[in-house]
PDB file of C-alpha atoms in Angstrom:
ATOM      1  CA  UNK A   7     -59.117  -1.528 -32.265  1.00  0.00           C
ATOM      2  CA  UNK A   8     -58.057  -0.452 -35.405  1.00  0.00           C
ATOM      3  CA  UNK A   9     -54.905  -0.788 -37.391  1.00  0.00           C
ATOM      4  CA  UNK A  10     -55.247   1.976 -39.909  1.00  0.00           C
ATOM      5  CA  UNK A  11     -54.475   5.629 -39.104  1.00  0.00           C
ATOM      6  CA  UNK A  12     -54.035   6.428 -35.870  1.00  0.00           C
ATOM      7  CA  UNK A  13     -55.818   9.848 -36.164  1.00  0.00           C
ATOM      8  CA  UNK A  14     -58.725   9.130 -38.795  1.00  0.00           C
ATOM      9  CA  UNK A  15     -60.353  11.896 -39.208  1.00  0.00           C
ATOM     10  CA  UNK A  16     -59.574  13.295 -35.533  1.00  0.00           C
ATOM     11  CA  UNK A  17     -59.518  17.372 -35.518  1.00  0.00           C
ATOM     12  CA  UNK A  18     -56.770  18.018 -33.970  1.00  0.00           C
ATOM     13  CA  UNK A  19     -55.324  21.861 -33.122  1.00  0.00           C
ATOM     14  CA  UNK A  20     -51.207  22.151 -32.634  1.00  0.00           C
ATOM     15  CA  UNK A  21     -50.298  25.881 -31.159  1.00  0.00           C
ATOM     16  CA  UNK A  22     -46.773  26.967 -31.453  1.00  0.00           C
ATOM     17  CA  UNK A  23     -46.001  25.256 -34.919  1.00  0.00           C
ATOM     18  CA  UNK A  24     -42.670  25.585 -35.433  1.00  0.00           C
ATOM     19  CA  UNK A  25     -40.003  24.465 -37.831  1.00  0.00           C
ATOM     20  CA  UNK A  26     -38.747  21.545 -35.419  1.00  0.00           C
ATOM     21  CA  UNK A  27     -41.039  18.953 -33.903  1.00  0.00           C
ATOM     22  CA  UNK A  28     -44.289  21.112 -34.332  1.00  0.00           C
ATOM     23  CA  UNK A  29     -43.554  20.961 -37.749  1.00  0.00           C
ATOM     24  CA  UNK A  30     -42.976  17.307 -38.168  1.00  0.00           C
ATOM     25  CA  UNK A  31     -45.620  16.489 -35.744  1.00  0.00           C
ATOM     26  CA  UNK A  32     -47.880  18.401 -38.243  1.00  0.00           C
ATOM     27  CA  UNK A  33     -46.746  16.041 -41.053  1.00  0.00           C
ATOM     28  CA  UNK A  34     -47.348  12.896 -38.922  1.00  0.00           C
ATOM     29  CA  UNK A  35     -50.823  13.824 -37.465  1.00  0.00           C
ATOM     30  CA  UNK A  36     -51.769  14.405 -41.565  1.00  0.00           C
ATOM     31  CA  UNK A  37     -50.070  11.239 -43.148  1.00  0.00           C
ATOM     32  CA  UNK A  38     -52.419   9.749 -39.809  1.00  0.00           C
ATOM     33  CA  UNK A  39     -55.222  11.098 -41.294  1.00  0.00           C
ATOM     34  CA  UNK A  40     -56.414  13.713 -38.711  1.00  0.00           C
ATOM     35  CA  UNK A  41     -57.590  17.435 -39.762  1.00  0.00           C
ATOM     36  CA  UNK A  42     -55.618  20.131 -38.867  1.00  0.00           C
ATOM     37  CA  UNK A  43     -55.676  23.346 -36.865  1.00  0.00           C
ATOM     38  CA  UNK A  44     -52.553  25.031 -36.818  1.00  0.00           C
ATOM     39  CA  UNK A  45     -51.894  27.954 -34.771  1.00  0.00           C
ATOM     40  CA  UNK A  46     -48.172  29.982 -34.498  1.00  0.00           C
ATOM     41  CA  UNK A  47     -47.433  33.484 -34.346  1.00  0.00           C
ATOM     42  CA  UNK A  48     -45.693  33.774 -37.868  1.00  0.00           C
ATOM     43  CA  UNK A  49     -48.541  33.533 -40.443  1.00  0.00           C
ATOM     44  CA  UNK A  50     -45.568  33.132 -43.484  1.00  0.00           C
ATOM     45  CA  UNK A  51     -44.567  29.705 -41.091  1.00  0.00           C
ATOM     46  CA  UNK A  52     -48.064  28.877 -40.801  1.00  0.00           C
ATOM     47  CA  UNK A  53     -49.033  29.146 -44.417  1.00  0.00           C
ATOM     48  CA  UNK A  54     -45.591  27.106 -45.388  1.00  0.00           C
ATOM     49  CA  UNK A  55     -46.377  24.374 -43.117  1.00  0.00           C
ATOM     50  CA  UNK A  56     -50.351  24.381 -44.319  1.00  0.00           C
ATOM     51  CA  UNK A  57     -49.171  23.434 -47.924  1.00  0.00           C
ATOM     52  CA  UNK A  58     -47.057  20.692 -46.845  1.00  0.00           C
ATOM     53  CA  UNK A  59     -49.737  19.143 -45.041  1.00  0.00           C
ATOM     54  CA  UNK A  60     -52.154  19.906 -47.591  1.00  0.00           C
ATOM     55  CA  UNK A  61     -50.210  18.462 -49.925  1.00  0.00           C
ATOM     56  CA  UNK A  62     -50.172  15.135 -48.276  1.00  0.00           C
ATOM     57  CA  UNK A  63     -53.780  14.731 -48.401  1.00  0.00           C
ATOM     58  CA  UNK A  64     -54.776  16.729 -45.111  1.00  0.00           C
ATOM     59  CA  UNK A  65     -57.711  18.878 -44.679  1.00  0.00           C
ATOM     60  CA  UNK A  66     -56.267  21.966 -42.464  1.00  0.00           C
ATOM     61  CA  UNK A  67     -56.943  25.241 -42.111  1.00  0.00           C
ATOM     62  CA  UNK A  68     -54.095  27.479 -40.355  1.00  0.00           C
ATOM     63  CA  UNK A  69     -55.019  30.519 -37.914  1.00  0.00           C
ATOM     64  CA  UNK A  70     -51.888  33.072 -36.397  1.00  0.00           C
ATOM     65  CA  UNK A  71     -52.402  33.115 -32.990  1.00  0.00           C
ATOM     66  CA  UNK A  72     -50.208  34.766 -29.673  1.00  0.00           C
ATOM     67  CA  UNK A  73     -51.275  31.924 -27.055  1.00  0.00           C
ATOM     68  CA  UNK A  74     -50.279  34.948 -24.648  1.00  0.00           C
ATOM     69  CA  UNK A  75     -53.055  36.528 -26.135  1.00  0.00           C
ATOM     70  CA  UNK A  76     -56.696  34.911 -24.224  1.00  0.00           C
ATOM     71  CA  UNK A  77     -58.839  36.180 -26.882  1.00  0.00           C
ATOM     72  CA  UNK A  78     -56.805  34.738 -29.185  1.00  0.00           C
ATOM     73  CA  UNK A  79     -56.457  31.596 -28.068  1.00  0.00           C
ATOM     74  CA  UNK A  80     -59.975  31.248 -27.829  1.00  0.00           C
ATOM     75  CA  UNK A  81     -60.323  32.421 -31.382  1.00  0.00           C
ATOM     76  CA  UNK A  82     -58.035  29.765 -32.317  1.00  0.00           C
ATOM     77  CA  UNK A  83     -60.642  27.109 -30.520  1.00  0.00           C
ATOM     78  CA  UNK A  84     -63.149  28.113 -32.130  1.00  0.00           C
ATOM     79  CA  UNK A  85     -61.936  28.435 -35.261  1.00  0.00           C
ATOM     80  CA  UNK A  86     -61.593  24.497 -35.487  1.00  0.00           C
ATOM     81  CA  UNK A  87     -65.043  24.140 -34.607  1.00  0.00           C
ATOM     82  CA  UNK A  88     -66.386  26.134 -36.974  1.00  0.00           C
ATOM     83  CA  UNK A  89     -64.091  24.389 -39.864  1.00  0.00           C
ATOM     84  CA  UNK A  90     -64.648  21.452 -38.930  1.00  0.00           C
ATOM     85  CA  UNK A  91     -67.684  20.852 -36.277  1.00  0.00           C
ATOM     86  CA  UNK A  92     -65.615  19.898 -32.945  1.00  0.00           C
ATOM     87  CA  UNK A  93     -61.921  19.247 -31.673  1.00  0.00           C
ATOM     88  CA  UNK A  94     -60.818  15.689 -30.570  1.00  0.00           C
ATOM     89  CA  UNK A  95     -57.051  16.398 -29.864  1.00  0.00           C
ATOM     90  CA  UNK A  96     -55.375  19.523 -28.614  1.00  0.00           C
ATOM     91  CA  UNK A  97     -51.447  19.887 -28.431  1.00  0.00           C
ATOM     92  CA  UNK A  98     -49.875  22.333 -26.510  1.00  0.00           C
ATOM     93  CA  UNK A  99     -46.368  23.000 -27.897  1.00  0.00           C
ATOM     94  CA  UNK A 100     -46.005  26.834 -27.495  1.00  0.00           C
ATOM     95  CA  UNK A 101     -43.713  27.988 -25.423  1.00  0.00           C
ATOM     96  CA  UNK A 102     -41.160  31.081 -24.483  1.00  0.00           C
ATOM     97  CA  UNK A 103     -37.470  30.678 -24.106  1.00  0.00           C
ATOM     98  CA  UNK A 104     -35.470  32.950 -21.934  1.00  0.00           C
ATOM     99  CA  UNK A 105     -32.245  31.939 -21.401  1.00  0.00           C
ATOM    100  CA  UNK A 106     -30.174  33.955 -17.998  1.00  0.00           C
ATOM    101  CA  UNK A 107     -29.112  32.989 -14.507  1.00  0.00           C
ATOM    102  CA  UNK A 108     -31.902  33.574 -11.880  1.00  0.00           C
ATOM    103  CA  UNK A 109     -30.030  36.515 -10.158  1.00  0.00           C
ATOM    104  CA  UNK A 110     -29.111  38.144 -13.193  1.00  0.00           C
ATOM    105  CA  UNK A 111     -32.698  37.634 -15.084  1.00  0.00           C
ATOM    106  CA  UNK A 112     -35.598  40.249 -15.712  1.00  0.00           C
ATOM    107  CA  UNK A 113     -38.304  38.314 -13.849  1.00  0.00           C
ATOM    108  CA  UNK A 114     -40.983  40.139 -16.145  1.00  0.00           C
ATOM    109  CA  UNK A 115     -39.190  38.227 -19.101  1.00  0.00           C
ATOM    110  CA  UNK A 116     -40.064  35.188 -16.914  1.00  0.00           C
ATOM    111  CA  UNK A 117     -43.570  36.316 -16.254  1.00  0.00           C
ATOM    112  CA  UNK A 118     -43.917  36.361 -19.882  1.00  0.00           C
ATOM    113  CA  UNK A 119     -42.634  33.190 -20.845  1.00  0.00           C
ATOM    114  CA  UNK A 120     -45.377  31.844 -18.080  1.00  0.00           C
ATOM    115  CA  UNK A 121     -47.857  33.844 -20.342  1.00  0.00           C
ATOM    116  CA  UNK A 122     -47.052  31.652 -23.173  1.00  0.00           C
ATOM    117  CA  UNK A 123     -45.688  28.340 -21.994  1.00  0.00           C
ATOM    118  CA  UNK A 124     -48.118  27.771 -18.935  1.00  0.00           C
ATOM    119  CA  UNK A 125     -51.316  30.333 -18.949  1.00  0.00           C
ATOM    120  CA  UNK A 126     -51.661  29.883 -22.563  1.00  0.00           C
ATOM    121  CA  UNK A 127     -52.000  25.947 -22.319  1.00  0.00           C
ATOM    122  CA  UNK A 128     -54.546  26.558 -19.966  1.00  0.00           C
ATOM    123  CA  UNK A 129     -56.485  28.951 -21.543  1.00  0.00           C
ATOM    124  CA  UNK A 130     -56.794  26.793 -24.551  1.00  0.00           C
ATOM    125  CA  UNK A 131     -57.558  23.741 -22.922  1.00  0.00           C
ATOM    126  CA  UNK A 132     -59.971  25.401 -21.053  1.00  0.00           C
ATOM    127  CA  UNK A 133     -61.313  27.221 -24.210  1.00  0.00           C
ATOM    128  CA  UNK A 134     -61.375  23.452 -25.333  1.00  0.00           C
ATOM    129  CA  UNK A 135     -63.698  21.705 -22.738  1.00  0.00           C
ATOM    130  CA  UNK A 136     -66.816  21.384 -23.968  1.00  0.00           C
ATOM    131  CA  UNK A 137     -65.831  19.932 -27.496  1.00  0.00           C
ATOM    132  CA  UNK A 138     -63.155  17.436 -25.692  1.00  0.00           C
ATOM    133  CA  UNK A 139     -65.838  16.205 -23.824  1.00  0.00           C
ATOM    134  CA  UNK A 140     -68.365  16.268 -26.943  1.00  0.00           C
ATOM    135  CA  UNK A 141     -65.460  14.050 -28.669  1.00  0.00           C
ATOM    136  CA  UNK A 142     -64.206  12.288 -25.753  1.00  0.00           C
ATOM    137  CA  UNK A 143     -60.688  13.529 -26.591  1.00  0.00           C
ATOM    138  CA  UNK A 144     -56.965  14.239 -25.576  1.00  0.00           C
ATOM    139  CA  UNK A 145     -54.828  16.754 -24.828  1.00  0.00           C
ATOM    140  CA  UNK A 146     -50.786  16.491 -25.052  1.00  0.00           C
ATOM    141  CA  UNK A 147     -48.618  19.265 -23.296  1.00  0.00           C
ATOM    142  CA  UNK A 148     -44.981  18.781 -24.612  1.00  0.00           C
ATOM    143  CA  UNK A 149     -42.549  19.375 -21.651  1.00  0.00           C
ATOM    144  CA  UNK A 150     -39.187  18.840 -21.580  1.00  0.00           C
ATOM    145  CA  UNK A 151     -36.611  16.619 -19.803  1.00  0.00           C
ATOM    146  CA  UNK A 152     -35.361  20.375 -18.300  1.00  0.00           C
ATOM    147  CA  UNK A 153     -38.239  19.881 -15.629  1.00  0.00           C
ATOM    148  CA  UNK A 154     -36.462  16.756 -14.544  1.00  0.00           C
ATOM    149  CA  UNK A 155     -32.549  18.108 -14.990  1.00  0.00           C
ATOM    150  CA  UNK A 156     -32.073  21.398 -14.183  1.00  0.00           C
ATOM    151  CA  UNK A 157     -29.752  23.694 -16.597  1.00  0.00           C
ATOM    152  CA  UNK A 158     -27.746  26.095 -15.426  1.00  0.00           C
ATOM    153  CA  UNK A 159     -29.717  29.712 -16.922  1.00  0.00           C
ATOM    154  CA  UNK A 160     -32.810  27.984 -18.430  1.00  0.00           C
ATOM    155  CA  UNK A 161     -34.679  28.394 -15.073  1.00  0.00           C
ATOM    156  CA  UNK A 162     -36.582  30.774 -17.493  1.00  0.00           C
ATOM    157  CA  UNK A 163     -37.627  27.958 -19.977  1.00  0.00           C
ATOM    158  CA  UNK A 164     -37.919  25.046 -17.321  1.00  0.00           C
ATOM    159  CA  UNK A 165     -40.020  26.102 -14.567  1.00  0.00           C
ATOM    160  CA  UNK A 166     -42.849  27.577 -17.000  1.00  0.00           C
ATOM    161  CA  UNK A 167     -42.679  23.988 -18.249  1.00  0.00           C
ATOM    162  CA  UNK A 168     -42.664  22.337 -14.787  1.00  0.00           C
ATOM    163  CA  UNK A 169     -46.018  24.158 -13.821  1.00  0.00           C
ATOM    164  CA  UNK A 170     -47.313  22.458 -16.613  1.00  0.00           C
ATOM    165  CA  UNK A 171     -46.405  19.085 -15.702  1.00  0.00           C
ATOM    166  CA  UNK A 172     -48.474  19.436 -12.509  1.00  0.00           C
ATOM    167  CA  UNK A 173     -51.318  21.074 -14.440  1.00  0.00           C
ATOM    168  CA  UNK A 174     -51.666  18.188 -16.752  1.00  0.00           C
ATOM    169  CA  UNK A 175     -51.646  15.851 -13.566  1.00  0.00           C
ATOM    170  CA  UNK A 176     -54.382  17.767 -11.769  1.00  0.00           C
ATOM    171  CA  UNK A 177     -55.939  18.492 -14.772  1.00  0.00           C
ATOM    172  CA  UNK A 178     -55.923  14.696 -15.707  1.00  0.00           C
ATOM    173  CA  UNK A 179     -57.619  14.164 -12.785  1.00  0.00           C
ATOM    174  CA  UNK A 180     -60.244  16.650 -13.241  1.00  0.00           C
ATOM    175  CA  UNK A 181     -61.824  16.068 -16.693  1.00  0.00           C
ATOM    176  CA  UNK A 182     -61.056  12.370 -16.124  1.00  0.00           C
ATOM    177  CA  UNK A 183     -65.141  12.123 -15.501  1.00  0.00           C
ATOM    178  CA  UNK A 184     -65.547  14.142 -18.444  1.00  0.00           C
ATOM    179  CA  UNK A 185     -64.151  11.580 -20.756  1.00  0.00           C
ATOM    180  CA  UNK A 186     -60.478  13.789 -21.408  1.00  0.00           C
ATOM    181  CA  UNK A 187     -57.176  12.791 -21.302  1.00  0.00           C
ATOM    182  CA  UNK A 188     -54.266  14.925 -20.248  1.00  0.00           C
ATOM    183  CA  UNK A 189     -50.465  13.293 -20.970  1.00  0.00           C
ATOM    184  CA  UNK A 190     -47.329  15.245 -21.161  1.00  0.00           C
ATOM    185  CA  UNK A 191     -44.311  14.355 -23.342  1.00  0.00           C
ATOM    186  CA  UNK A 192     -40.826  15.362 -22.058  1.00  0.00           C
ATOM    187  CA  UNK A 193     -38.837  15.955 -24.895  1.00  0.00           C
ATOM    188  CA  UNK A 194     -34.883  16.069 -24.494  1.00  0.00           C
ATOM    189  CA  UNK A 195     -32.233  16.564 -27.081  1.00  0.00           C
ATOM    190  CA  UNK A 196     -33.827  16.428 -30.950  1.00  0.00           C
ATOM    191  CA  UNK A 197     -32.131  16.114 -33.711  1.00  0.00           C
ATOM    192  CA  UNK A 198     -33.791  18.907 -36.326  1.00  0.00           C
ATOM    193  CA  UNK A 199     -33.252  21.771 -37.473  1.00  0.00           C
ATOM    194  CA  UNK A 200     -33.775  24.039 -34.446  1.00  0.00           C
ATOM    195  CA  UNK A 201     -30.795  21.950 -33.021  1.00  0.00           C
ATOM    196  CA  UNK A 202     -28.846  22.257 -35.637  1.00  0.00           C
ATOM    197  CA  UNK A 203     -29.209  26.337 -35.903  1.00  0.00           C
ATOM    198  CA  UNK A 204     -26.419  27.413 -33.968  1.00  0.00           C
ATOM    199  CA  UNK A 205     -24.735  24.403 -33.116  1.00  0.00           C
ATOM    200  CA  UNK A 206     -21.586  24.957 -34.045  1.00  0.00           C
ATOM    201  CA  UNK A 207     -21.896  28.247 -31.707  1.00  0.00           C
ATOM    202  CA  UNK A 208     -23.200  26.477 -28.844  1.00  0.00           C
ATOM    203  CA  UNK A 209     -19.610  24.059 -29.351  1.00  0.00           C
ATOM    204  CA  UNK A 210     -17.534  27.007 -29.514  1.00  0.00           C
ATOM    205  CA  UNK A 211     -19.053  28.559 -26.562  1.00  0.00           C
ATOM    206  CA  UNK A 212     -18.023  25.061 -24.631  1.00  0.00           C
ATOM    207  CA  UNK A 213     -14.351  25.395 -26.040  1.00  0.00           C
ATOM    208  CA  UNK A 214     -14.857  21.791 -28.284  1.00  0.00           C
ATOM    209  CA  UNK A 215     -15.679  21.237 -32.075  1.00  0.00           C
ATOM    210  CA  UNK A 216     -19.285  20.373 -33.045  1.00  0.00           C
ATOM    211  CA  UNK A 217     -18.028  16.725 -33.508  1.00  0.00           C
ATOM    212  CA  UNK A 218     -16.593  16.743 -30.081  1.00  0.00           C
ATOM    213  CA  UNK A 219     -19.633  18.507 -28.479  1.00  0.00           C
ATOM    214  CA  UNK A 220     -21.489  15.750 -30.271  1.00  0.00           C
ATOM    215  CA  UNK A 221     -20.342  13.373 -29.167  1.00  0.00           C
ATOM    216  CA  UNK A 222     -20.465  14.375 -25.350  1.00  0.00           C
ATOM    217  CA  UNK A 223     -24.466  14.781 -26.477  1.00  0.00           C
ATOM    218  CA  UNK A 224     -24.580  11.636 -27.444  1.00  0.00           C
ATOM    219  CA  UNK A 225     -22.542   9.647 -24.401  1.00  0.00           C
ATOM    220  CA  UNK A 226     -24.950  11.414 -21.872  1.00  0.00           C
ATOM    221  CA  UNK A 227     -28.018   9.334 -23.770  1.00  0.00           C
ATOM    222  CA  UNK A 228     -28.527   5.636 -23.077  1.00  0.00           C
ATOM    223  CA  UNK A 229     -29.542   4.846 -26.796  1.00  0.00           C
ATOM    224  CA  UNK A 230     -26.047   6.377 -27.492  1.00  0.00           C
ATOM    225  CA  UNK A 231     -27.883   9.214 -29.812  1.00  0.00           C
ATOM    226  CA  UNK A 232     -29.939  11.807 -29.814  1.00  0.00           C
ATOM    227  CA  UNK A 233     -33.700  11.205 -30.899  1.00  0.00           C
ATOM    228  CA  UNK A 234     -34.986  12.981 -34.252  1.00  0.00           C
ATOM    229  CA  UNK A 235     -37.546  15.517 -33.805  1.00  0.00           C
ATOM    230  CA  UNK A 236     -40.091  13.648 -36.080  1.00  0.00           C
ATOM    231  CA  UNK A 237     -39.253   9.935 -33.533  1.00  0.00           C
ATOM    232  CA  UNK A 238     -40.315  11.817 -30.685  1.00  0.00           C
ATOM    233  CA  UNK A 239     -43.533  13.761 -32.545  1.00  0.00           C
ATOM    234  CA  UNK A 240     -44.760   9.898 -32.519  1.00  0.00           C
ATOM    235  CA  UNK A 241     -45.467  10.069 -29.459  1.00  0.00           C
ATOM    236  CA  UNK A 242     -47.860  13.024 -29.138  1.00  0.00           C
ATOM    237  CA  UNK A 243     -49.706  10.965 -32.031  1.00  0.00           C
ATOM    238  CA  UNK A 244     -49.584   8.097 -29.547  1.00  0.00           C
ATOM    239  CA  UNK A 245     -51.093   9.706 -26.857  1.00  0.00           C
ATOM    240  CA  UNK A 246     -53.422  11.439 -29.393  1.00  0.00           C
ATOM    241  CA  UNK A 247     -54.641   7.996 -30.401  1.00  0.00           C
ATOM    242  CA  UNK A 248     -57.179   5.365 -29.195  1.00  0.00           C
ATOM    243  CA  UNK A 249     -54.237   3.558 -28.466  1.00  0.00           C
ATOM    244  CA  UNK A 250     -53.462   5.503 -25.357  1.00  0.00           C
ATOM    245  CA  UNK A 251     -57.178   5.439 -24.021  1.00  0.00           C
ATOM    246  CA  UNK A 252     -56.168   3.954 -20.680  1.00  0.00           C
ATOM    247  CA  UNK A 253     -53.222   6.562 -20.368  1.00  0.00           C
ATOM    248  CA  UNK A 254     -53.981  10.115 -18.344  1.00  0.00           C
ATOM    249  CA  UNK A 255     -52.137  11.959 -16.323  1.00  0.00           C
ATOM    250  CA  UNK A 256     -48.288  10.744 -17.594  1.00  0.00           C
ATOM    251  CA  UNK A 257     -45.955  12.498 -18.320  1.00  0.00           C
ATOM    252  CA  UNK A 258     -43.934  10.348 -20.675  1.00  0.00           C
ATOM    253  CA  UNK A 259     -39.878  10.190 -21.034  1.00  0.00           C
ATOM    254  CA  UNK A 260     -39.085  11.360 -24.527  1.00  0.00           C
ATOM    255  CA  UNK A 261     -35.158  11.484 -24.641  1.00  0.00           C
ATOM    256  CA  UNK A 262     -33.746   8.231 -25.458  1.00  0.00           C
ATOM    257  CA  UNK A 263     -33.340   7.567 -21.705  1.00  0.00           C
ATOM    258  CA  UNK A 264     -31.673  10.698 -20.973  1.00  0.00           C
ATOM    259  CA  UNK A 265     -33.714  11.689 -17.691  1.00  0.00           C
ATOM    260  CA  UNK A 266     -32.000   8.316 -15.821  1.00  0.00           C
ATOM    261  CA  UNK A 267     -28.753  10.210 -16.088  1.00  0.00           C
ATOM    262  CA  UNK A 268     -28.814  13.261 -14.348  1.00  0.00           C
TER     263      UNK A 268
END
């Protein structure tokens, strides 16, 4: 096994690159040495996150893409195989968030955020198949700690998520014989910018300061703080890597302990 770069010249394709952890995951999966395919909907995101990685060394190649959109999503496959021959890694970080209590919610918004979160992941991994198996490669669905603690109103955001939990288990088992690995990542509280946007609002809204609702944050996490988005990116690169080969089907605690305390 070797110590180098995790992601040597690995093709790997991110969807829903964003300016939290898709972003920094970006960034780590190019100073690992892997080529890029980056797919978002905002094409002036896409092409701001393409120079940064370019301008660590990273061949990559960014394509906008609606994962709610099949043909799309397919286009965004095949995109990195014509750029660059094959895929070895596919992340699945795209998701919808609708925030509302269950009996006050538009359950079309919720159909949507399916659309994105869950049938999207599955189109593209499906899209994917041939050239995982080609490449004997991995696929990471980021999930979130949400399908393990409910939240009161994010029923919208969590159970999309949860279906995809038990897709990458049965889908684990699956494409097993085909050489692919399926691992989720269940990402709590992150400390980035997407956390940051608002927080001072989302205080308010509890009736504390920011430093008060901070600290709360922080006492409900065992490591007494709440994980950067870029810590918990390693991960995906983990499970990315020859150094998960034996690992399929987990879905992996990303939240500094969080999930043991409900």
């Amino acid at each position: 096994m070797k110590v180098g770069p995790l992601l040597d010249g690995k093709v790997v394709v991110i969807s829903g690159v964003g300016p939290g952890m898709g972003q920094q995951l970006a960034k780590l999966c190019a100073e690992q040495g892997a080529k890029l395919v980056l797919g978002a909907r905002s094409a002036e995101f896409l092409n701001k996150v393409l120079a940064e990685v370019q301008a660590l060394g990273a061949e990559a190649i960014a394509v906008p893409t609606d994962v709610a959109d099949v043909a799309a999503c397919k286009a965004l496959i095949q995109a990195a195989v014509d750029r660059f021959g094959g895929i070895d890694g596919l992340v699945n970080s795209a998701y919808r968030h609708e925030v509302g209590l269950f009996a006050e919610s538009d359950l079309q918004a919720w159909r949507k955020a399916f659309d994105v979160t869950f049938w999207g992941a599955l189109e593209l991994i499906q899209a994917a198949i041939p050239h995982l198996e080609k490449s004997k490669g991995a696929v990471v669905n980021v999930s979130t700690l949400s399908t393990r603690i409910p939240t009161v109103g994010l029923g919208g955001y969590g159970i999309p998520k949860a279906a995809l939990d038990m897709a990458t288990r049965q889908l684990a088992t699956e494409l097993g014989g085909r050489g692919i690995r399926l691992n989720g990542t269940l990402m709590g509280w992150m400390d980035g910018e997407p956390m940051r946007h608002g927080f001072d609002d989302r205080a308010k809204a509890r009736g504390k300061t920011p430093e008060q609702w901070n600290a709360e944050l922080n006492a409900m996490i065992p490591i007494g703080r709440m994980p950067t988005d870029e810590e918990c990116a390693r991960s995906v690169v983990f499970c990315l890597s020859e150094w998960a080969a034996p690992v399929t089907g987990a879905l992996l605690m990303v939240n500094g302990g969080q999930y043991t305390n409900p």
